[in-house]
Tab-separated table of C-alpha atoms and ligand atoms in Angstrom:
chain	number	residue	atom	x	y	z
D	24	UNK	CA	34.379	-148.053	29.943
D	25	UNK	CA	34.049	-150.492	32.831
D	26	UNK	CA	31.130	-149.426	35.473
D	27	UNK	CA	32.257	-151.042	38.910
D	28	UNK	CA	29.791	-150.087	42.273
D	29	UNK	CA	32.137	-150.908	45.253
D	30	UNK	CA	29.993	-151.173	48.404
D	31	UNK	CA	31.413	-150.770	52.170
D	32	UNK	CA	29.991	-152.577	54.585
D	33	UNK	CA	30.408	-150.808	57.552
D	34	UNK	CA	28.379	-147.382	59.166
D	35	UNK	CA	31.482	-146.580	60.771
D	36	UNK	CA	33.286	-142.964	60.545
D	37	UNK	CA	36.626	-144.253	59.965
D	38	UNK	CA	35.773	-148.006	58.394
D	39	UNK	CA	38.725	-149.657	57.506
D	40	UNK	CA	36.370	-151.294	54.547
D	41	UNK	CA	35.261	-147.925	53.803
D	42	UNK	CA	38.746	-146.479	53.163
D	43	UNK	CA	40.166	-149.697	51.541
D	44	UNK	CA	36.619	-148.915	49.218
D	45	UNK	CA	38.005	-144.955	49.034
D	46	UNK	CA	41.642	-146.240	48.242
D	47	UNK	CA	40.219	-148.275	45.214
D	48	UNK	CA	38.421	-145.613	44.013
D	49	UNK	CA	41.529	-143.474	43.869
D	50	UNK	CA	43.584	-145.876	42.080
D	51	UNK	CA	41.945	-146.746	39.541
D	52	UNK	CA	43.045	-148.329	36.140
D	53	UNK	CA	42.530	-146.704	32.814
D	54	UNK	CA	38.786	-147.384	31.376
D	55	UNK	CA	37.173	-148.164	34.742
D	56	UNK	CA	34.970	-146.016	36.905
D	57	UNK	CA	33.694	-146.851	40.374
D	58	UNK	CA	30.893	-145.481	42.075
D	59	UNK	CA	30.964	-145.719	45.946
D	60	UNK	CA	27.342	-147.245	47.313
D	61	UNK	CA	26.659	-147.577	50.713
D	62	UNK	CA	24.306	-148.956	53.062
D	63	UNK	CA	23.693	-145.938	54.940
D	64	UNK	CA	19.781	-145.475	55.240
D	65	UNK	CA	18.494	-148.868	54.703
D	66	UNK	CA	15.996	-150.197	57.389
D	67	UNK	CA	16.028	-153.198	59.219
D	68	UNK	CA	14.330	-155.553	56.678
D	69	UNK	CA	10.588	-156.074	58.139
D	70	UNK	CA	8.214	-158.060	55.393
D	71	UNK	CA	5.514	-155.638	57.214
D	72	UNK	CA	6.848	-152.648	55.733
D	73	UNK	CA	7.768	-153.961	52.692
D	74	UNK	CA	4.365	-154.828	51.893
D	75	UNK	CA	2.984	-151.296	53.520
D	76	UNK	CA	5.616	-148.865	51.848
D	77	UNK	CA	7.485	-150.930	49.417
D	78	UNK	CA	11.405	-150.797	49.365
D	79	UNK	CA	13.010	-148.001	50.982
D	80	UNK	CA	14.402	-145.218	48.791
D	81	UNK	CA	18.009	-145.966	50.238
D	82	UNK	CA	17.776	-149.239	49.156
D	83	UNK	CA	16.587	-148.191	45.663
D	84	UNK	CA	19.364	-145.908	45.051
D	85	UNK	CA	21.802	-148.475	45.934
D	86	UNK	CA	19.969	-151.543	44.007
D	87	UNK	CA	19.772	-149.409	40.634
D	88	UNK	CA	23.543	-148.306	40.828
D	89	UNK	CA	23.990	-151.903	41.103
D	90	UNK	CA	21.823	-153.135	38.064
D	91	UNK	CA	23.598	-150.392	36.213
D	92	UNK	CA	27.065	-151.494	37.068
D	93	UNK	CA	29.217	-153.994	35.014
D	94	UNK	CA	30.320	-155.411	38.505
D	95	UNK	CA	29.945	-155.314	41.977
D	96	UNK	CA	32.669	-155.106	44.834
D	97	UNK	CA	31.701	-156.080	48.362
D	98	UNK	CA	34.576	-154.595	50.872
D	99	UNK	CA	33.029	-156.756	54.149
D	100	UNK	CA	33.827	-156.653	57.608
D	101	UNK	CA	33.630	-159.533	59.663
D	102	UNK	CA	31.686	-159.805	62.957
D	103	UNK	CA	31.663	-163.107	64.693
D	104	UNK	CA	33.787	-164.661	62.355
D	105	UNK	CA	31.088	-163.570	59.949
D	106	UNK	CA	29.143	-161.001	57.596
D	107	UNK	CA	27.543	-157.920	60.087
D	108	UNK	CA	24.120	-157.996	60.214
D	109	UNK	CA	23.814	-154.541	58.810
D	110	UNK	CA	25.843	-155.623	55.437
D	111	UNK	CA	23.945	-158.695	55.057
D	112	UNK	CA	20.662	-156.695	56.214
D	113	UNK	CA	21.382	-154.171	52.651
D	114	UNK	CA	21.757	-156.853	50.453
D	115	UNK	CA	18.393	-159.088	52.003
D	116	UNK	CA	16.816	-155.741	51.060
D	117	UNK	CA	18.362	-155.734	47.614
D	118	UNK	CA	17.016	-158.915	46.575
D	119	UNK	CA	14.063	-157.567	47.320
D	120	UNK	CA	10.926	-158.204	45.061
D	121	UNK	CA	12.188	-161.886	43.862
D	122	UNK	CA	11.782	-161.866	40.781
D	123	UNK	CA	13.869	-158.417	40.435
D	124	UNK	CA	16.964	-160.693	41.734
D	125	UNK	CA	17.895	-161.481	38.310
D	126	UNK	CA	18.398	-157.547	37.541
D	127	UNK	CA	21.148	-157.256	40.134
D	128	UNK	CA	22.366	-160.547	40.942
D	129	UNK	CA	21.882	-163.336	37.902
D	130	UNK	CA	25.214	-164.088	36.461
D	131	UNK	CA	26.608	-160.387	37.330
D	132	UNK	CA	30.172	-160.176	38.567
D	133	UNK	CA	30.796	-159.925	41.993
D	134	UNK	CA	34.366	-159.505	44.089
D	135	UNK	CA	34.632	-159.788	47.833
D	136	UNK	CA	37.510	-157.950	49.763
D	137	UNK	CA	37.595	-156.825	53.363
D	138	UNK	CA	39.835	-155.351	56.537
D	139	UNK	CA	39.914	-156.147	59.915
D	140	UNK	CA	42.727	-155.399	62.818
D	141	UNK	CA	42.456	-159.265	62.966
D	142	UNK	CA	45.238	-161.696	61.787
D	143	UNK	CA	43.323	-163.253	58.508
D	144	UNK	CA	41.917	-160.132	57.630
D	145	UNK	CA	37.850	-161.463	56.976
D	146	UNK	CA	38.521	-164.775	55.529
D	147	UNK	CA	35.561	-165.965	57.136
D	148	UNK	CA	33.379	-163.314	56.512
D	149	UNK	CA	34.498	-163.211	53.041
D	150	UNK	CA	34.101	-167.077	52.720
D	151	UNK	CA	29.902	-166.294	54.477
D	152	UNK	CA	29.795	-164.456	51.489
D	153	UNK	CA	30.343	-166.782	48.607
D	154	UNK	CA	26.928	-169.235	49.745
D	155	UNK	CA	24.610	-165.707	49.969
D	156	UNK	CA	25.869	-165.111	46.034
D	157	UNK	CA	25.430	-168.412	45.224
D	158	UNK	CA	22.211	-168.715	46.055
D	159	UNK	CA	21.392	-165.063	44.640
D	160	UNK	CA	22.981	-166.611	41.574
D	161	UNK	CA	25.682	-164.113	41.433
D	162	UNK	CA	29.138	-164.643	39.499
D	163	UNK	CA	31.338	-164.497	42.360
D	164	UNK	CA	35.136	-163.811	40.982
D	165	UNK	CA	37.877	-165.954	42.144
D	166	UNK	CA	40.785	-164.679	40.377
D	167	UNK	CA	42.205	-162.779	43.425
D	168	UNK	CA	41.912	-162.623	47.352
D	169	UNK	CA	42.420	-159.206	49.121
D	170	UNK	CA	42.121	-159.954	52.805
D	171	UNK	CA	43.524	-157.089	54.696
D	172	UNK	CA	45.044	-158.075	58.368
D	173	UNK	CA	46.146	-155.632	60.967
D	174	UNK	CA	44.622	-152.731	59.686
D	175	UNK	CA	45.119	-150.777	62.362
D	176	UNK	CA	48.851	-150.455	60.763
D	177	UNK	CA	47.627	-150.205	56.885
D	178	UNK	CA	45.945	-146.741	57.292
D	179	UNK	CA	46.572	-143.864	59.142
D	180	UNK	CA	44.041	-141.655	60.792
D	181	UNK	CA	42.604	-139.908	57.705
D	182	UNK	CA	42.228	-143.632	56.232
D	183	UNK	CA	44.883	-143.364	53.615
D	184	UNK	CA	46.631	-146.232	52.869
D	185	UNK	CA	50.165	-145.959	54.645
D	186	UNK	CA	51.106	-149.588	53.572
D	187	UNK	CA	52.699	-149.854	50.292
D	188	UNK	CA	52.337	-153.179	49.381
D	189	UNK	CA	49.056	-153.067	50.628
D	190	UNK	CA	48.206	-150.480	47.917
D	191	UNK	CA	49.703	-152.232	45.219
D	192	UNK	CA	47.496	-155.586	46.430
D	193	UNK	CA	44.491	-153.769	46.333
D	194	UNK	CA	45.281	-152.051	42.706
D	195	UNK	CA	46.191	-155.533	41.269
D	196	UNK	CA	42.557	-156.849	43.098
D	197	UNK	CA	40.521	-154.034	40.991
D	198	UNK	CA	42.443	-153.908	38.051
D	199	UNK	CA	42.025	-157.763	37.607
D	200	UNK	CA	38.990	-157.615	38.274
D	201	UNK	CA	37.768	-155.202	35.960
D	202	UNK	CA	39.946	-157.124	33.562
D	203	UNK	CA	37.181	-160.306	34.546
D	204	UNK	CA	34.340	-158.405	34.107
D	205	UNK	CA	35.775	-157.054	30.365
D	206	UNK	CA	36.439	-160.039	29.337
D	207	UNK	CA	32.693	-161.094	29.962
D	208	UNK	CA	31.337	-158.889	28.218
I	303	FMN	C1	30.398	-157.444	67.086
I	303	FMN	C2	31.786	-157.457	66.528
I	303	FMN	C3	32.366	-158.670	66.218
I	303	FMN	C4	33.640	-158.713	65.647
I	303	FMN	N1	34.153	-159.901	65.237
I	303	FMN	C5	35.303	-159.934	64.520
I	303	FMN	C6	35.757	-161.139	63.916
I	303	FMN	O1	35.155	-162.189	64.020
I	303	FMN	N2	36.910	-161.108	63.188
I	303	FMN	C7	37.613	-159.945	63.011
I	303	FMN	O2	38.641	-159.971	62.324
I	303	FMN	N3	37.201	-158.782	63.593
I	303	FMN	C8	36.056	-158.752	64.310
I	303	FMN	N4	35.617	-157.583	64.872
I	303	FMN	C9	36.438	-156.378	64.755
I	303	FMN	C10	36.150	-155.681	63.436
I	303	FMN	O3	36.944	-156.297	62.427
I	303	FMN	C11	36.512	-154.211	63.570
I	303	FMN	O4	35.596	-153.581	64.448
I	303	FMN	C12	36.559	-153.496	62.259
I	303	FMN	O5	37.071	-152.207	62.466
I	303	FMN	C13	35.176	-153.439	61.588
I	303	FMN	O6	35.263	-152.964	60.268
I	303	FMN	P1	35.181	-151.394	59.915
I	303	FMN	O7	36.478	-150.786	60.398
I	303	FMN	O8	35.072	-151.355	58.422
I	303	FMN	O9	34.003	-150.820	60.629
I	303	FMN	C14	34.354	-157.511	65.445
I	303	FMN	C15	33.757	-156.294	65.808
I	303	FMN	C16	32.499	-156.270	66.324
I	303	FMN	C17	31.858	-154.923	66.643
């Protein structure tokens, strides 16, 4: 069995990220589970009151489904042509103590997908992405892109997917993902 953690990026109600993160984890191929983290909870990052209280119990939760997953998904907005502060925030938090970095990050799988009513669908925000995992020293996957434009006209306003092809886009992104992460071992 495959153990993905997909992660939305977004606080919003009705994310686009956050249903193109529920739409994965209702199609999902055979073998693979996928847990849904989120970033809810998690404090602005203050070095203060990680040295006073330690690291928040939100992040916690989120950072140990992570070291227990087989691979990570990132589904990303993009503000400013970039990640959102409050995305980026959650995962500053998670590579919190240093030297626990290598228990969520070292050579672990990661994928990067995201939705915006925009035209390129967070290409740049997705792109922001790839230096913070470098330098994490994640395994960022580059077998597929899912960069979902317009999506004001993929979902409808229970944030199903409405968009066929869309659907099938973001099945084939999972499923060869997971395949990626299998084949790792
Ligand atoms: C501060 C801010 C900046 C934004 N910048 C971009 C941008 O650079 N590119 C883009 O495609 N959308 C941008 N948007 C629109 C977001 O893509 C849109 O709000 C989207 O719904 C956010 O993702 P969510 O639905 O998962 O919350 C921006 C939105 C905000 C609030």
């Amino acid at each position: 069995m495959i153990k993905l953690v997909g992660i939305s990026g977004s606080l919003r109600n009705r994310s686009f990220n956050t249903s193109l993160l529920n739409a994965a984890a209702e199609n999902l191929p055979e073998g693979v589970t996928l847990i849904k983290g989120t970033i809810s909870g998690i404090p602005l990052y203050d070095g203060d009151l990680e040295a006073s209280e330690g690291i928040p119990e939100a992040v916690t939760v989120l950072k140990r489904q992570m070291a227990e997953a087989d691979g990570v998904i990132l589904f990303t907005p993009e503000y400013n042509n970039s990640i959102p502060g409050v995305f980026k925030n959650a995962i500053d938090w998670i590579s919190r103590p240093h030297p626990e970095i290598s228990d969520v990050f070292k050579g672990r799988p990661f994928a990067i997908a995201g939705a915006s009513p925009g035209n390129y669908g967070t290409l740049l925000s997705q792109n922001a992405w790839l230096s913070v995992l470098h330098t994490l020293g994640a395994e960022a996957w580059s077998g597929k892109r899912l960069m979902v434009g317009n999506a004001g006209k993929v979902f409808d306003a229970d944030g199903r997917i409405t968009d066929e092809a869309i659907a099938k886009r973001l099945g084939d992104f999972v499923a060869g993902f997971a395949e990626f992460v299998r084949a790792k071992g």
